[in-house]
Every structure is written in structure tokens, then in C-alpha cells.
Short mmCIF file of C-alpha atoms and ligand atoms in Angstrom, two decimals:
data_model
loop_
_atom_site.label_atom_id
_atom_site.label_comp_id
_atom_site.label_asym_id
_atom_site.label_seq_id
_atom_site.Cartn_x
_atom_site.Cartn_y
_atom_site.Cartn_z
CA MET A 13 -31.36 -3.11 -14.03
CA ALA A 14 -29.38 -6.32 -14.82
CA LEU A 15 -26.18 -5.84 -16.90
CA LYS A 16 -26.10 -7.47 -20.19
CA ASP A 17 -22.42 -8.14 -19.58
CA LYS A 18 -21.00 -11.06 -17.75
CA ILE A 19 -18.94 -10.38 -14.89
CA GLY A 20 -15.93 -12.37 -13.77
CA ILE A 21 -14.05 -11.57 -10.28
CA ILE A 22 -10.92 -13.15 -9.78
CA GLY A 23 -9.77 -13.02 -6.04
CA THR A 24 -12.69 -13.29 -3.54
CA GLY A 25 -10.95 -11.56 -0.42
CA LYS A 26 -12.44 -8.47 1.21
CA MET A 27 -13.11 -6.39 -1.89
CA GLY A 28 -13.99 -9.23 -4.11
CA GLU A 29 -16.83 -10.49 -1.87
CA ALA A 30 -17.79 -6.60 -1.27
CA LEU A 31 -18.23 -6.40 -5.11
CA ILE A 32 -20.16 -9.77 -5.34
CA SER A 33 -22.43 -8.77 -2.56
CA GLY A 34 -22.96 -5.47 -4.10
CA LEU A 35 -23.89 -6.62 -7.45
CA ILE A 36 -26.16 -9.22 -6.08
CA LYS A 37 -28.14 -7.02 -3.74
CA SER A 38 -28.52 -4.29 -6.61
CA LYS A 39 -29.59 -6.95 -8.92
CA LEU A 40 -26.93 -5.76 -11.36
CA ALA A 41 -26.02 -9.50 -11.66
CA ASP A 42 -26.89 -13.04 -10.63
CA GLU A 43 -25.78 -16.51 -10.52
CA ASN A 44 -25.75 -16.97 -14.23
CA SER A 45 -24.02 -13.74 -15.21
CA LEU A 46 -21.64 -13.69 -12.22
CA LYS A 47 -18.70 -16.06 -11.81
CA ALA A 48 -15.80 -15.82 -9.52
CA SER A 49 -12.29 -17.74 -8.78
CA ASP A 50 -10.00 -17.95 -5.70
CA ALA A 51 -6.77 -19.81 -4.98
CA VAL A 52 -8.13 -20.99 -1.55
CA SER A 53 -10.66 -23.96 -1.42
CA GLN A 54 -12.45 -22.79 1.73
CA ARG A 55 -12.96 -19.37 0.22
CA ARG A 56 -14.53 -20.96 -2.96
CA GLU A 57 -16.99 -23.09 -0.87
CA TYR A 58 -17.71 -20.12 1.25
CA ILE A 59 -18.44 -18.00 -1.58
CA SER A 60 -20.29 -20.50 -3.63
CA ARG A 61 -22.60 -21.30 -0.67
CA LYS A 62 -23.24 -17.68 0.65
CA TYR A 63 -23.91 -16.17 -2.88
CA GLY A 64 -24.92 -19.17 -4.99
CA ILE A 65 -22.58 -18.49 -7.71
CA SER A 66 -19.97 -20.54 -9.31
CA CYS A 67 -16.40 -19.86 -7.66
CA LEU A 68 -13.78 -21.91 -9.24
CA LEU A 69 -10.03 -22.61 -9.07
CA ASP A 70 -9.31 -21.70 -12.79
CA ASN A 71 -9.02 -18.16 -13.61
CA ARG A 72 -9.11 -18.90 -17.33
CA GLN A 73 -12.61 -20.50 -17.14
CA VAL A 74 -13.87 -17.36 -15.42
CA ILE A 75 -12.41 -15.19 -18.23
CA GLU A 76 -13.99 -17.40 -20.88
CA ASN A 77 -17.42 -16.95 -19.39
CA SER A 78 -17.14 -13.15 -18.99
CA ASP A 79 -17.25 -9.92 -20.59
CA ILE A 80 -15.87 -7.86 -17.86
CA VAL A 81 -12.91 -9.20 -15.61
CA ILE A 82 -12.08 -7.47 -12.26
CA LEU A 83 -8.66 -8.68 -10.51
CA ALA A 84 -9.26 -8.29 -6.85
CA ILE A 85 -6.17 -9.87 -5.90
CA GLN A 86 -3.11 -8.57 -3.91
CA PRO A 87 -0.51 -6.48 -5.64
CA ARG A 88 2.17 -9.15 -5.18
CA ASP A 89 0.00 -11.74 -6.83
CA MET A 90 -0.55 -9.55 -9.98
CA LYS A 91 2.24 -10.80 -12.00
CA VAL A 92 1.79 -14.62 -11.59
CA VAL A 93 -1.97 -14.03 -12.30
CA LEU A 94 -1.57 -11.85 -15.40
CA GLU A 95 0.78 -14.21 -16.93
CA GLY A 96 -1.67 -17.22 -16.33
CA ILE A 97 -4.35 -15.39 -18.13
CA ARG A 98 -2.47 -13.76 -21.07
CA GLU A 99 -3.55 -16.28 -23.51
CA THR A 100 -7.30 -16.48 -22.66
CA ILE A 101 -7.99 -12.54 -22.15
CA THR A 102 -8.90 -11.02 -25.52
CA LEU A 103 -9.23 -7.41 -27.00
CA ASN A 104 -12.76 -7.80 -26.60
CA HIS A 105 -12.74 -8.02 -22.62
CA ILE A 106 -12.72 -5.08 -20.47
CA LEU A 107 -10.08 -5.76 -17.59
CA ILE A 108 -10.65 -3.73 -14.27
CA SER A 109 -7.87 -3.92 -11.57
CA ILE A 110 -8.18 -2.57 -8.18
CA ALA A 111 -4.81 -3.59 -7.05
CA ALA A 112 -3.06 -0.71 -5.20
CA GLY A 113 0.11 0.69 -6.96
CA ILE A 114 -0.36 -1.53 -10.21
CA SER A 115 -0.42 0.75 -13.20
CA THR A 116 -2.25 0.01 -16.42
CA GLU A 117 1.03 0.43 -18.20
CA TYR A 118 2.31 -2.40 -16.07
CA ILE A 119 -0.75 -4.52 -16.84
CA SER A 120 -0.44 -4.13 -20.38
CA LYS A 121 3.38 -4.98 -20.53
CA ILE A 122 2.80 -8.35 -18.78
CA LEU A 123 -0.32 -9.01 -21.08
CA GLN A 124 1.62 -8.12 -24.16
CA LYS A 125 -1.76 -6.79 -25.77
CA ASN A 126 -3.73 -3.74 -25.65
CA VAL A 127 -6.63 -4.98 -23.62
CA PRO A 128 -8.86 -2.02 -22.73
CA ILE A 129 -7.98 -1.69 -18.82
CA ILE A 130 -9.86 0.25 -16.11
CA ARG A 131 -7.59 1.08 -12.88
CA GLY A 132 -9.74 1.27 -9.75
CA MET A 133 -8.85 2.57 -6.08
CA PRO A 134 -11.61 1.57 -3.79
CA ASN A 135 -11.41 2.05 -0.03
CA ASN A 136 -12.46 0.07 3.21
CA PRO A 137 -15.96 1.27 3.54
CA CYS A 138 -16.88 -0.65 0.13
CA MET A 139 -17.25 -3.27 2.66
CA ILE A 140 -20.74 -2.00 3.64
CA GLY A 141 -21.61 -0.14 0.29
CA GLU A 142 -20.38 3.24 1.41
CA GLY A 143 -16.82 3.31 -0.39
CA MET A 144 -15.25 5.87 -2.42
CA ILE A 145 -14.07 4.57 -5.76
CA ALA A 146 -11.81 6.27 -8.18
CA LEU A 147 -11.69 5.05 -11.78
CA ALA A 148 -9.06 5.56 -14.48
CA PRO A 149 -9.40 4.22 -18.22
CA THR A 150 -6.95 3.60 -20.53
CA HIS A 151 -7.41 5.46 -23.89
CA ASN A 152 -9.18 2.18 -25.56
CA VAL A 153 -12.15 1.83 -23.10
CA THR A 154 -15.33 3.21 -24.59
CA LYS A 155 -17.79 5.63 -22.94
CA GLU A 156 -20.30 2.64 -22.61
CA SER A 157 -17.74 0.37 -21.15
CA MET A 158 -17.03 3.25 -18.76
CA ASP A 159 -20.79 3.61 -17.85
CA VAL A 160 -20.93 -0.21 -17.15
CA ALA A 161 -17.85 0.03 -14.94
CA ARG A 162 -19.08 2.97 -13.03
CA GLY A 163 -22.64 1.07 -12.57
CA ILE A 164 -20.67 -2.03 -11.02
CA PHE A 165 -18.63 0.20 -8.67
CA ASN A 166 -21.71 2.24 -7.70
CA SER A 167 -23.18 -0.86 -6.16
CA ILE A 168 -20.54 -0.33 -3.26
CA GLY A 169 -20.17 3.13 -3.20
CA ARG A 170 -19.63 6.61 -4.75
CA THR A 171 -17.53 6.68 -8.04
CA ILE A 172 -15.51 9.37 -9.95
CA VAL A 173 -13.67 8.96 -13.25
CA ILE A 174 -10.17 10.56 -13.36
CA ASP A 175 -6.80 10.48 -15.09
CA GLU A 176 -4.44 7.71 -13.62
CA MET A 177 -1.67 10.30 -12.93
CA TYR A 178 -3.72 11.34 -9.66
CA PHE A 179 -3.89 7.70 -8.27
CA ASP A 180 -0.91 7.83 -5.95
CA ALA A 181 -2.49 10.97 -4.42
CA ILE A 182 -5.92 9.20 -4.31
CA THR A 183 -4.28 6.29 -2.45
CA GLY A 184 -3.03 8.83 0.05
CA LEU A 185 -6.23 10.49 0.53
CA SER A 186 -9.55 8.23 0.01
CA GLY A 187 -7.55 4.85 -0.01
CA SER A 188 -5.78 5.52 3.39
CA GLY A 189 -8.30 8.22 4.65
CA PRO A 190 -10.67 5.83 6.42
CA ALA A 191 -7.70 4.96 8.81
CA TYR A 192 -7.31 8.90 9.53
CA VAL A 193 -11.12 8.94 10.37
CA TYR A 194 -11.34 5.87 12.49
CA LEU A 195 -8.26 7.62 14.48
CA VAL A 196 -10.51 10.86 14.76
CA ILE A 197 -13.51 8.71 15.72
CA GLU A 198 -11.77 7.29 18.48
CA ALA A 199 -10.04 10.31 19.63
CA LEU A 200 -13.35 12.37 19.81
CA ALA A 201 -14.74 9.43 21.79
CA ASP A 202 -11.82 9.55 24.00
CA GLY A 203 -12.74 13.10 24.67
CA GLY A 204 -16.18 12.28 25.43
CA VAL A 205 -15.05 9.75 28.13
CA LYS A 206 -12.62 12.20 29.64
CA ALA A 207 -15.71 14.39 30.01
CA GLY A 208 -17.67 11.53 31.65
CA ILE A 209 -19.69 9.87 28.83
CA PRO A 210 -19.54 6.12 28.75
CA LYS A 211 -17.22 4.67 26.07
CA ASP A 212 -19.88 2.98 23.93
CA VAL A 213 -22.28 5.85 23.85
CA ALA A 214 -19.03 8.24 23.35
CA ILE A 215 -18.17 5.88 20.13
CA GLU A 216 -21.80 6.16 18.53
CA LEU A 217 -22.09 10.06 19.33
CA ALA A 218 -18.74 10.50 17.51
CA ALA A 219 -19.22 7.97 14.65
CA GLN A 220 -22.63 9.54 13.64
CA THR A 221 -21.06 13.22 14.03
CA VAL A 222 -18.72 12.24 11.37
CA LEU A 223 -20.99 10.34 9.39
CA GLY A 224 -23.57 13.35 9.47
CA SER A 225 -21.01 16.00 8.72
CA ALA A 226 -19.99 14.04 5.68
CA ARG A 227 -23.37 14.12 4.33
CA MET A 228 -23.81 17.69 5.05
CA VAL A 229 -20.92 18.28 2.85
CA LEU A 230 -21.87 15.99 -0.01
CA GLU A 231 -25.59 16.85 -0.02
CA THR A 232 -25.44 20.63 0.60
CA HIS A 233 -22.54 21.48 -1.65
CA GLU A 234 -21.49 23.95 0.74
CA HIS A 235 -17.79 24.68 1.57
CA PRO A 236 -16.72 22.80 4.66
CA ALA A 237 -15.38 26.03 5.88
CA LYS A 238 -18.69 27.60 5.59
CA LEU A 239 -20.53 24.79 7.63
CA LYS A 240 -17.91 24.85 10.23
CA ASP A 241 -18.72 28.51 10.67
CA MET A 242 -22.28 27.83 10.98
CA VAL A 243 -21.64 25.62 14.15
CA ALA A 244 -19.16 28.23 15.61
CA THR A 245 -21.43 30.87 16.94
CA PRO A 246 -19.55 34.07 18.56
CA GLY A 247 -18.23 33.38 22.04
CA GLY A 248 -19.63 29.75 22.07
CA THR A 249 -18.55 26.54 22.86
CA THR A 250 -17.58 25.24 19.50
CA ILE A 251 -15.01 28.15 18.70
CA SER A 252 -13.42 27.37 21.87
CA GLY A 253 -12.85 23.83 20.66
CA LEU A 254 -11.87 24.83 17.32
CA MET A 255 -8.79 27.00 18.98
CA GLU A 256 -7.61 24.02 20.65
CA LEU A 257 -7.39 22.09 17.29
CA GLU A 258 -5.83 25.28 15.52
CA GLU A 259 -3.07 25.18 18.30
CA GLY A 260 -2.59 21.38 17.95
CA LYS A 261 -1.87 22.08 14.22
CA ILE A 262 -4.40 19.53 13.20
CA ARG A 263 -4.93 21.06 9.53
CA ALA A 264 -1.15 20.54 8.95
CA ALA A 265 -1.05 17.26 10.51
CA PHE A 266 -3.83 15.76 8.11
CA MET A 267 -2.14 17.62 5.01
CA ARG A 268 1.05 16.12 5.80
CA ALA A 269 -0.83 12.79 6.39
CA VAL A 270 -2.07 12.72 2.80
CA GLU A 271 1.22 13.91 1.62
CA LYS A 272 3.27 11.31 3.21
CA ALA A 273 0.86 8.56 2.06
CA THR A 274 1.09 9.78 -1.34
CA GLN A 275 4.89 9.83 -1.16
CA ARG A 276 4.61 6.20 0.09
CA ALA A 277 2.26 4.89 -2.57
CA LYS A 278 4.82 6.52 -5.09
CA GLU A 279 7.89 4.54 -3.63
CA LEU A 280 5.51 1.16 -3.43
CA THR A 281 4.57 1.65 -7.18
CA ARG A 282 8.23 1.91 -8.16
CA GLU A 283 9.43 -1.17 -6.26
N1 NAP B 27 -9.25 -3.65 1.28
C1 NAP B 27 -9.37 -2.42 0.95
O1 NAP B 27 -9.64 -1.60 1.88
C2 NAP B 27 -8.31 -1.96 -0.20
C3 NAP B 27 -8.32 -0.69 -0.64
C4 NAP B 27 -7.76 -0.50 -1.75
C5 NAP B 27 -7.42 -1.13 -2.59
N2 NAP B 27 -7.53 -2.56 -2.35
C6 NAP B 27 -6.78 -3.45 -3.38
O2 NAP B 27 -7.84 -4.37 -3.68
C7 NAP B 27 -7.18 -5.78 -3.99
C8 NAP B 27 -7.79 -6.55 -3.10
O3 NAP B 27 -7.79 -6.48 -1.70
P1 NAP B 27 -8.38 -7.31 -0.48
O4 NAP B 27 -8.42 -6.33 0.79
O5 NAP B 27 -9.67 -7.67 -1.00
O6 NAP B 27 -7.43 -8.42 -0.30
P2 NAP B 27 -7.49 -9.87 0.11
O7 NAP B 27 -8.75 -10.24 0.99
O8 NAP B 27 -6.11 -10.38 0.61
O9 NAP B 27 -8.12 -10.72 -1.18
C9 NAP B 27 -7.29 -11.16 -2.20
C10 NAP B 27 -7.93 -12.73 -2.59
O10 NAP B 27 -7.31 -13.17 -3.93
C11 NAP B 27 -7.01 -14.45 -3.66
N3 NAP B 27 -5.87 -14.96 -4.58
C12 NAP B 27 -4.49 -14.74 -4.61
N4 NAP B 27 -4.05 -15.31 -5.51
C13 NAP B 27 -4.99 -15.81 -6.42
C14 NAP B 27 -4.75 -16.43 -7.81
N5 NAP B 27 -3.85 -16.76 -8.31
N6 NAP B 27 -6.14 -16.56 -8.28
C15 NAP B 27 -7.32 -16.19 -7.88
N7 NAP B 27 -7.33 -15.71 -6.53
C16 NAP B 27 -6.15 -15.27 -6.05
C17 NAP B 27 -6.43 -14.43 -2.42
O11 NAP B 27 -6.15 -15.62 -1.88
P3 NAP B 27 -5.05 -15.68 -0.74
O12 NAP B 27 -5.69 -15.32 0.68
O13 NAP B 27 -4.22 -17.15 -0.98
O14 NAP B 27 -3.89 -14.63 -1.07
C18 NAP B 27 -7.60 -13.71 -1.62
O15 NAP B 27 -8.70 -14.45 -1.40
C19 NAP B 27 -5.43 -5.52 -3.47
O16 NAP B 27 -4.92 -5.29 -4.54
C20 NAP B 27 -5.57 -4.13 -2.72
O17 NAP B 27 -4.47 -3.21 -3.03
C21 NAP B 27 -8.09 -3.01 -1.26
#
């Protein structure tokens, strides 16, 4: 069902385009209710042509025509963009930022007013509608606005609502996570090649195995350890493979990867 709110997207890079595409495909928005802006003229032409929506140069024009404004720009551009929209954004808008490492406190400080803000952390599979998006509202965001925000991000993946205090850790887990999983898929496929399977077939086998296993966890709600035990029969092939992984300290390696990425997210937030 179409949203009654008008949506504006500032920044039409990878994430901005994913949102435009998701909103139009799911019919939550159309050319009348969705506007965008971008600093690059080729990008504006491309977005207008491909999606049939207005993609403007002036961010303020987008804000004047929107109820919900999504900032999908790089963190480094945030300060300049916020200073540019400070006079135009009102307390009646809902501002959503998906910039990594930029807190709602920072945004409020630059805007110098208490605009309701939702901070989002998406990830790379949002580009095909299979993302994971964490959302954290400031205290002045209503439940109704939060439902609308979830609807918007559900068009590009799965959403959770969580306190902003977890955002560095979420960046380290689901934000950086796709890269870890791509590495796992590549490594499994290399194992297949070592065992004699052609590379392209091995990649397909590995990727669908990861996809299917993830869906098993989400759809059965079983603990991953129980699902693992179901595959590993006594004296069978899987338990031999699992022993190799345990010897390679694979669990500790993944735990440390999330821990390190979380630490790095904290450092970047401070910089
Ligand atoms: N991609 C991911 O997987 C991912 C995951 C988690 C979080 N995020 C966050 O999502 C945000 C967007 O990421 P992205 O991957 O979509 O980045 P991106 O592809 O670089 O897109 C950002 C877009 O905003 C435009 N822009 C820059 N300054 C602007 C301005 N003053 N007014 C309007 N538009 C402006 C950029 O133009 P230029 O090319 O000229 O800069 C670019 O087209 C980032 O803050 C990132 O931290 C992304």
C-alpha cells in the first residue's frame, strides 16, 4: 500500500538508489511521492531517467516537498549537507540518516534543533532487497513514524529497532558481515575446486549453501548449533570437516573479526 507521507532521498549512490528501487518496486512510493537529490549531474540524469522521479541539485527543494527525509550520503559530506538544510528542515519532518559512524546527537548538534531523527545501519545486500537494517529512533520519534520507517526499509530487507548504543557493534556484525560471508563463500568454493569441481559450479554450490543455511536459521528459529548437529551424523563426513574448522580456530577468528570491526567503528565515530 502506498505511504501517505512524501519521501525525499538526499544522495543517490548505491544505498540511495537501492531505496528508490525498493520503494518503487513495492509500490510504497511513486513519482508523485518520491523525490531525490544528488551533487553529480550524471547521477541526477540517470536516476530521473531510470525511475521517472525528480532528482534535483538543491537538497532544500527535496526537503520542502517531503515529510520524511533520508540522508544517504557519505559520512564525510554530512556536516556540509546538514549545514545546508538547517534552515529548511522543520520539527515536523522525520530525518533518517544511514551514514556510518554519525550519531543522532551529532546531527542534532549541527541542525541546532530537535528534529526527530532515526539512525539506520544498512548493509550491502540491500542492493538486491535482502539487506539487514538496524534502526534507532531519538526519543521524539512517534511509534507511527517508526512503523513508516520500518515499512520503507522493509522494501530493501529485514529491519530491527534497537537502541543506538549498539550501533558500533551492529556495524561490526551486520554492516561488515557481508564481506566476511563473501570470504567464506570464496573459501568454500576454493575447497570445491581443490576437490575437483569446476570453479563456477563450486561458487554456485557454496553461495546457495550459505543462503539456504541462513534461511534455515531464520525460518525454523532453531539454534544454529542444533541445526549443525542435525547435519553431522556420527562418524560421517561432516564431523570430519567440522573438526578441521575447530582446529583452525574458525569460531574465535569470526568472533575477533566482529570485535575488531566494532573497535574500528568506535574509532571512526570519534574521529
Ligand atoms: N553501501 C553499503 O553497503 C553501506 C552499508 C552501511 C552504511 N552505508 C552508509 O550509507 C551511506 C551511503 O553509502 P553509499 O554506499 O550509497 O555511498 P555512495 O555510493 O558514495 O553514495 C553517496 C551519494 O551521495 C552524493 N552526494 C555527495 N554529496 C552530496 C550533497 N551535498 N548533496 C546530495 N548528494 C550528495 C554522492 O555524490 P558524490 O559521488 O559526488 O560524492 C553519491 O552519489 C554512507 O554514509 C554509508 O556509510 C552504506
